[in-house]
mmCIF file with all atom_site columns, C-alpha atoms in Angstrom:
data_model
loop_
_atom_site.group_PDB
_atom_site.id
_atom_site.type_symbol
_atom_site.label_atom_id
_atom_site.label_alt_id
_atom_site.label_comp_id
_atom_site.label_asym_id
_atom_site.label_entity_id
_atom_site.label_seq_id
_atom_site.pdbx_PDB_ins_code
_atom_site.Cartn_x
_atom_site.Cartn_y
_atom_site.Cartn_z
_atom_site.occupancy
_atom_site.B_iso_or_equiv
_atom_site.pdbx_formal_charge
_atom_site.auth_seq_id
_atom_site.auth_comp_id
_atom_site.auth_asym_id
_atom_site.auth_atom_id
_atom_site.pdbx_PDB_model_num
ATOM 1   C CA . MET I 1 1   ? -8.288  8.534   -1.904  1.00 88.00 ? 1361 MET I CA 1
ATOM 2   C CA . PHE I 1 2   ? -7.073  8.588   1.722   1.00 94.00 ? 1362 PHE I CA 1
ATOM 3   C CA . ASP I 1 3   ? -10.259 7.832   3.672   1.00 93.00 ? 1363 ASP I CA 1
ATOM 4   C CA . ARG I 1 4   ? -9.259  4.342   4.817   1.00 94.00 ? 1364 ARG I CA 1
ATOM 5   C CA . LYS I 1 5   ? -7.040  3.977   7.863   1.00 97.00 ? 1365 LYS I CA 1
ATOM 6   C CA . VAL I 1 6   ? -6.478  0.201   8.155   1.00 96.00 ? 1366 VAL I CA 1
ATOM 7   C CA . PRO I 1 7   ? -5.427  -2.384  5.565   1.00 95.00 ? 1367 PRO I CA 1
ATOM 8   C CA . CYS I 1 8   ? -8.261  -4.492  4.196   1.00 91.00 ? 1368 CYS I CA 1
ATOM 9   C CA . LYS I 1 9   ? -8.492  -8.085  5.434   1.00 89.00 ? 1369 LYS I CA 1
ATOM 10  C CA . THR I 1 10  ? -6.895  -9.531  2.302   1.00 88.00 ? 1370 THR I CA 1
ATOM 11  C CA . CYS I 1 11  ? -4.367  -6.753  1.691   1.00 93.00 ? 1371 CYS I CA 1
ATOM 12  C CA . PRO I 1 12  ? -1.375  -8.264  -0.144  1.00 91.00 ? 1372 PRO I CA 1
ATOM 13  C CA . PHE I 1 13  ? 0.959   -6.357  2.187   1.00 94.00 ? 1373 PHE I CA 1
ATOM 14  C CA . ARG I 1 14  ? -0.385  -8.152  5.297   1.00 92.00 ? 1374 ARG I CA 1
ATOM 15  C CA . ARG I 1 15  ? 1.956   -10.703 6.862   1.00 89.00 ? 1375 ARG I CA 1
ATOM 16  C CA . GLU I 1 16  ? -0.743  -13.060 8.023   1.00 79.00 ? 1376 GLU I CA 1
ATOM 17  C CA . PRO I 1 17  ? -1.933  -15.886 5.783   1.00 73.00 ? 1377 PRO I CA 1
ATOM 18  C CA . LYS I 1 18  ? -5.123  -13.969 4.935   1.00 71.00 ? 1378 LYS I CA 1
ATOM 19  C CA . GLY I 1 19  ? -3.073  -11.502 2.929   1.00 73.00 ? 1379 GLY I CA 1
ATOM 20  C CA . LEU I 1 20  ? -3.283  -11.957 -0.819  1.00 75.00 ? 1380 LEU I CA 1
ATOM 21  C CA . ARG I 1 21  ? -0.363  -14.116 -1.987  1.00 80.00 ? 1381 ARG I CA 1
ATOM 22  C CA . GLY I 1 22  ? 0.824   -15.675 -5.189  1.00 80.00 ? 1382 GLY I CA 1
ATOM 23  C CA . LEU I 1 23  ? 1.416   -12.537 -7.238  1.00 84.00 ? 1383 LEU I CA 1
ATOM 24  C CA . GLY I 1 24  ? 4.804   -13.906 -8.166  1.00 87.00 ? 1384 GLY I CA 1
ATOM 25  C CA . CYS I 1 25  ? 8.111   -12.238 -7.379  1.00 89.00 ? 1385 CYS I CA 1
ATOM 26  C CA . GLU I 1 26  ? 8.318   -10.532 -10.773 1.00 93.00 ? 1386 GLU I CA 1
ATOM 27  C CA . ARG I 1 27  ? 4.909   -8.843  -10.459 1.00 92.00 ? 1387 ARG I CA 1
ATOM 28  C CA . ALA I 1 28  ? 5.588   -7.977  -6.816  1.00 93.00 ? 1388 ALA I CA 1
ATOM 29  C CA . GLN I 1 29  ? 8.863   -6.308  -7.807  1.00 95.00 ? 1389 GLN I CA 1
ATOM 30  C CA . GLU I 1 30  ? 7.025   -4.313  -10.509 1.00 96.00 ? 1390 GLU I CA 1
ATOM 31  C CA . ILE I 1 31  ? 4.664   -3.043  -7.797  1.00 95.00 ? 1391 ILE I CA 1
ATOM 32  C CA . VAL I 1 32  ? 7.598   -2.113  -5.544  1.00 96.00 ? 1392 VAL I CA 1
ATOM 33  C CA . ASP I 1 33  ? 9.357   -0.328  -8.404  1.00 97.00 ? 1393 ASP I CA 1
ATOM 34  C CA . SER I 1 34  ? 6.172   1.596   -9.135  1.00 96.00 ? 1394 SER I CA 1
ATOM 35  C CA . LEU I 1 35  ? 5.737   2.604   -5.495  1.00 95.00 ? 1395 LEU I CA 1
ATOM 36  C CA . MET I 1 36  ? 9.372   3.679   -5.262  1.00 95.00 ? 1396 MET I CA 1
ATOM 37  C CA . ALA I 1 37  ? 8.831   5.782   -8.405  1.00 96.00 ? 1397 ALA I CA 1
ATOM 38  C CA . ASP I 1 38  ? 6.116   7.761   -6.561  1.00 93.00 ? 1398 ASP I CA 1
ATOM 39  C CA . LYS I 1 39  ? 3.172   6.008   -8.204  1.00 93.00 ? 1399 LYS I CA 1
ATOM 40  C CA . ASN I 1 40  ? -0.117  5.397   -6.404  1.00 92.00 ? 1400 ASN I CA 1
ATOM 41  C CA . PHE I 1 41  ? -1.345  1.904   -5.607  1.00 93.00 ? 1401 PHE I CA 1
ATOM 42  C CA . THR I 1 42  ? -5.104  1.376   -5.499  1.00 94.00 ? 1402 THR I CA 1
ATOM 43  C CA . CYS I 1 43  ? -6.629  -0.982  -2.952  1.00 94.00 ? 1403 CYS I CA 1
ATOM 44  C CA . HIS I 1 44  ? -7.485  -4.213  -4.782  1.00 90.00 ? 1404 HIS I CA 1
ATOM 45  C CA . ASP I 1 45  ? -11.012 -4.034  -3.321  1.00 91.00 ? 1405 ASP I CA 1
ATOM 46  C CA . ASP I 1 46  ? -11.600 -0.837  -5.306  1.00 93.00 ? 1406 ASP I CA 1
ATOM 47  C CA . LEU I 1 47  ? -10.375 -1.833  -8.756  1.00 91.00 ? 1407 LEU I CA 1
ATOM 48  C CA . ASP I 1 48  ? -13.937 -2.220  -10.042 1.00 93.00 ? 1408 ASP I CA 1
ATOM 49  C CA . LYS I 1 49  ? -15.003 1.224   -8.757  1.00 94.00 ? 1409 LYS I CA 1
ATOM 50  C CA . PRO I 1 50  ? -14.909 4.428   -10.794 1.00 94.00 ? 1410 PRO I CA 1
ATOM 51  C CA . GLU I 1 51  ? -11.508 6.070   -10.439 1.00 90.00 ? 1411 GLU I CA 1
ATOM 52  C CA . PRO I 1 52  ? -12.705 9.014   -8.297  1.00 90.00 ? 1412 PRO I CA 1
ATOM 53  C CA . LYS I 1 53  ? -14.035 6.531   -5.691  1.00 93.00 ? 1413 LYS I CA 1
ATOM 54  C CA . ARG I 1 54  ? -10.861 4.423   -5.446  1.00 94.00 ? 1414 ARG I CA 1
ATOM 55  C CA . GLN I 1 55  ? -8.795  4.478   -2.280  1.00 95.00 ? 1415 GLN I CA 1
ATOM 56  C CA . HIS I 1 56  ? -5.028  4.193   -1.949  1.00 95.00 ? 1416 HIS I CA 1
ATOM 57  C CA . CYS I 1 57  ? -3.905  0.832   -0.522  1.00 96.00 ? 1417 CYS I CA 1
ATOM 58  C CA . VAL I 1 58  ? -3.374  1.309   3.223   1.00 97.00 ? 1418 VAL I CA 1
ATOM 59  C CA . GLY I 1 59  ? -0.938  -1.599  3.382   1.00 96.00 ? 1419 GLY I CA 1
ATOM 60  C CA . ALA I 1 60  ? 1.246   0.063   0.747   1.00 97.00 ? 1420 ALA I CA 1
ATOM 61  C CA . MET I 1 61  ? 1.041   3.387   2.593   1.00 97.00 ? 1421 MET I CA 1
ATOM 62  C CA . LEU I 1 62  ? 2.045   1.737   5.871   1.00 97.00 ? 1422 LEU I CA 1
ATOM 63  C CA . MET I 1 63  ? 5.028   0.084   4.231   1.00 96.00 ? 1423 MET I CA 1
ATOM 64  C CA . LEU I 1 64  ? 6.080   3.325   2.544   1.00 97.00 ? 1424 LEU I CA 1
ATOM 65  C CA . GLU I 1 65  ? 5.841   5.082   5.920   1.00 97.00 ? 1425 GLU I CA 1
ATOM 66  C CA . LYS I 1 66  ? 7.892   2.313   7.584   1.00 96.00 ? 1426 LYS I CA 1
ATOM 67  C CA . ILE I 1 67  ? 10.770  2.969   5.203   1.00 95.00 ? 1427 ILE I CA 1
ATOM 68  C CA . ASN I 1 68  ? 10.209  6.731   5.359   1.00 95.00 ? 1428 ASN I CA 1
ATOM 69  C CA . ARG I 1 69  ? 9.378   7.001   1.631   1.00 96.00 ? 1429 ARG I CA 1
ATOM 70  C CA . PRO I 1 70  ? 5.787   8.241   1.325   1.00 96.00 ? 1430 PRO I CA 1
ATOM 71  C CA . ASN I 1 71  ? 4.913   8.690   -2.332  1.00 95.00 ? 1431 ASN I CA 1
ATOM 72  C CA . GLN I 1 72  ? 4.323   12.057  -3.917  1.00 95.00 ? 1432 GLN I CA 1
ATOM 73  C CA . MET I 1 73  ? 0.522   11.915  -3.605  1.00 94.00 ? 1433 MET I CA 1
ATOM 74  C CA . MET I 1 74  ? 0.805   11.039  0.089   1.00 96.00 ? 1434 MET I CA 1
ATOM 75  C CA . ARG I 1 75  ? 3.150   13.999  0.674   1.00 96.00 ? 1435 ARG I CA 1
ATOM 76  C CA . ILE I 1 76  ? 0.883   16.406  -1.221  1.00 96.00 ? 1436 ILE I CA 1
ATOM 77  C CA . ALA I 1 77  ? -2.257  15.127  0.524   1.00 96.00 ? 1437 ALA I CA 1
ATOM 78  C CA . GLU I 1 78  ? -0.546  15.481  3.894   1.00 96.00 ? 1438 GLU I CA 1
ATOM 79  C CA . ARG I 1 79  ? 0.337   19.116  3.211   1.00 97.00 ? 1439 ARG I CA 1
ATOM 80  C CA . LEU I 1 80  ? -3.281  19.767  2.208   1.00 97.00 ? 1440 LEU I CA 1
ATOM 81  C CA . HIS I 1 81  ? -4.554  17.940  5.336   1.00 96.00 ? 1441 HIS I CA 1
ATOM 82  C CA . TYR I 1 82  ? -6.237  15.144  3.355   1.00 95.00 ? 1442 TYR I CA 1
ATOM 83  C CA . TYR I 1 83  ? -3.847  12.521  4.711   1.00 96.00 ? 1443 TYR I CA 1
ATOM 84  C CA . ASP I 1 84  ? -2.577  11.993  8.251   1.00 96.00 ? 1444 ASP I CA 1
ATOM 85  C CA . ARG I 1 85  ? 0.095   9.335   8.627   1.00 95.00 ? 1445 ARG I CA 1
ATOM 86  C CA . ALA I 1 86  ? -0.546  9.207   12.387  1.00 96.00 ? 1446 ALA I CA 1
ATOM 87  C CA . ALA I 1 87  ? -4.138  8.078   11.727  1.00 97.00 ? 1447 ALA I CA 1
ATOM 88  C CA . LEU I 1 88  ? -3.042  4.900   9.935   1.00 97.00 ? 1448 LEU I CA 1
ATOM 89  C CA . LYS I 1 89  ? -3.466  1.695   11.957  1.00 97.00 ? 1449 LYS I CA 1
ATOM 90  C CA . GLY I 1 90  ? -2.045  -1.772  11.413  1.00 95.00 ? 1450 GLY I CA 1
ATOM 91  C CA . ALA I 1 91  ? 1.673   -1.140  10.920  1.00 96.00 ? 1451 ALA I CA 1
ATOM 92  C CA . ASP I 1 92  ? 2.459   -4.344  12.820  1.00 95.00 ? 1452 ASP I CA 1
ATOM 93  C CA . ASP I 1 93  ? 0.194   -6.285  10.439  1.00 94.00 ? 1453 ASP I CA 1
ATOM 94  C CA . VAL I 1 94  ? 2.188   -5.490  7.276   1.00 95.00 ? 1454 VAL I CA 1
ATOM 95  C CA . PHE I 1 95  ? 5.667   -6.535  6.220   1.00 94.00 ? 1455 PHE I CA 1
ATOM 96  C CA . ASP I 1 96  ? 8.586   -4.431  7.446   1.00 94.00 ? 1456 ASP I CA 1
ATOM 97  C CA . ASP I 1 97  ? 10.196  -3.960  4.047   1.00 93.00 ? 1457 ASP I CA 1
ATOM 98  C CA . PHE I 1 98  ? 9.557   -4.596  0.397   1.00 94.00 ? 1458 PHE I CA 1
ATOM 99  C CA . GLU I 1 99  ? 12.283  -7.224  0.012   1.00 93.00 ? 1459 GLU I CA 1
ATOM 100 C CA . GLU I 1 100 ? 10.554  -9.445  2.576   1.00 91.00 ? 1460 GLU I CA 1
ATOM 101 C CA . TRP I 1 101 ? 7.195   -8.815  0.883   1.00 92.00 ? 1461 TRP I CA 1
ATOM 102 C CA . VAL I 1 102 ? 8.475   -9.700  -2.598  1.00 93.00 ? 1462 VAL I CA 1
ATOM 103 C CA . GLY I 1 103 ? 9.884   -12.965 -1.236  1.00 89.00 ? 1463 GLY I CA 1
ATOM 104 C CA . ALA I 1 104 ? 6.495   -13.842 0.227   1.00 88.00 ? 1464 ALA I CA 1
ATOM 105 C CA . GLN I 1 105 ? 4.829   -13.422 -3.174  1.00 87.00 ? 1465 GLN I CA 1
ATOM 106 C CA . GLU I 1 106 ? 6.305   -16.511 -4.818  1.00 80.00 ? 1466 GLU I CA 1
ATOM 107 C CA . GLU I 1 107 ? 3.681   -18.155 -6.962  1.00 60.00 ? 1467 GLU I CA 1
ATOM 108 C CA . ARG I 1 108 ? 2.058   -21.152 -5.299  1.00 54.00 ? 1468 ARG I CA 1
#
């Protein structure tokens, strides 16, 4: 669940144009609300994989770390040494906060 260390090339949390866009502000806010409620967020590249093989979205983890709100699974995994926040790379590549990210998700 925490093997990846960098956001995928089309991570929706990436600032650059390659990041997945067009989710719509309503869906983006649902994702934010879920993350803020300590829910996990699977990398979109893994949605077709069996659940045990899915990885947590690195872009979401980086954003949660930026606002100092790692979700419950991240906190548990860190205590068990399955997750190391210092090993994550690409913080400059993702949005700084969820409000900015939601605004960037307007449907095209």
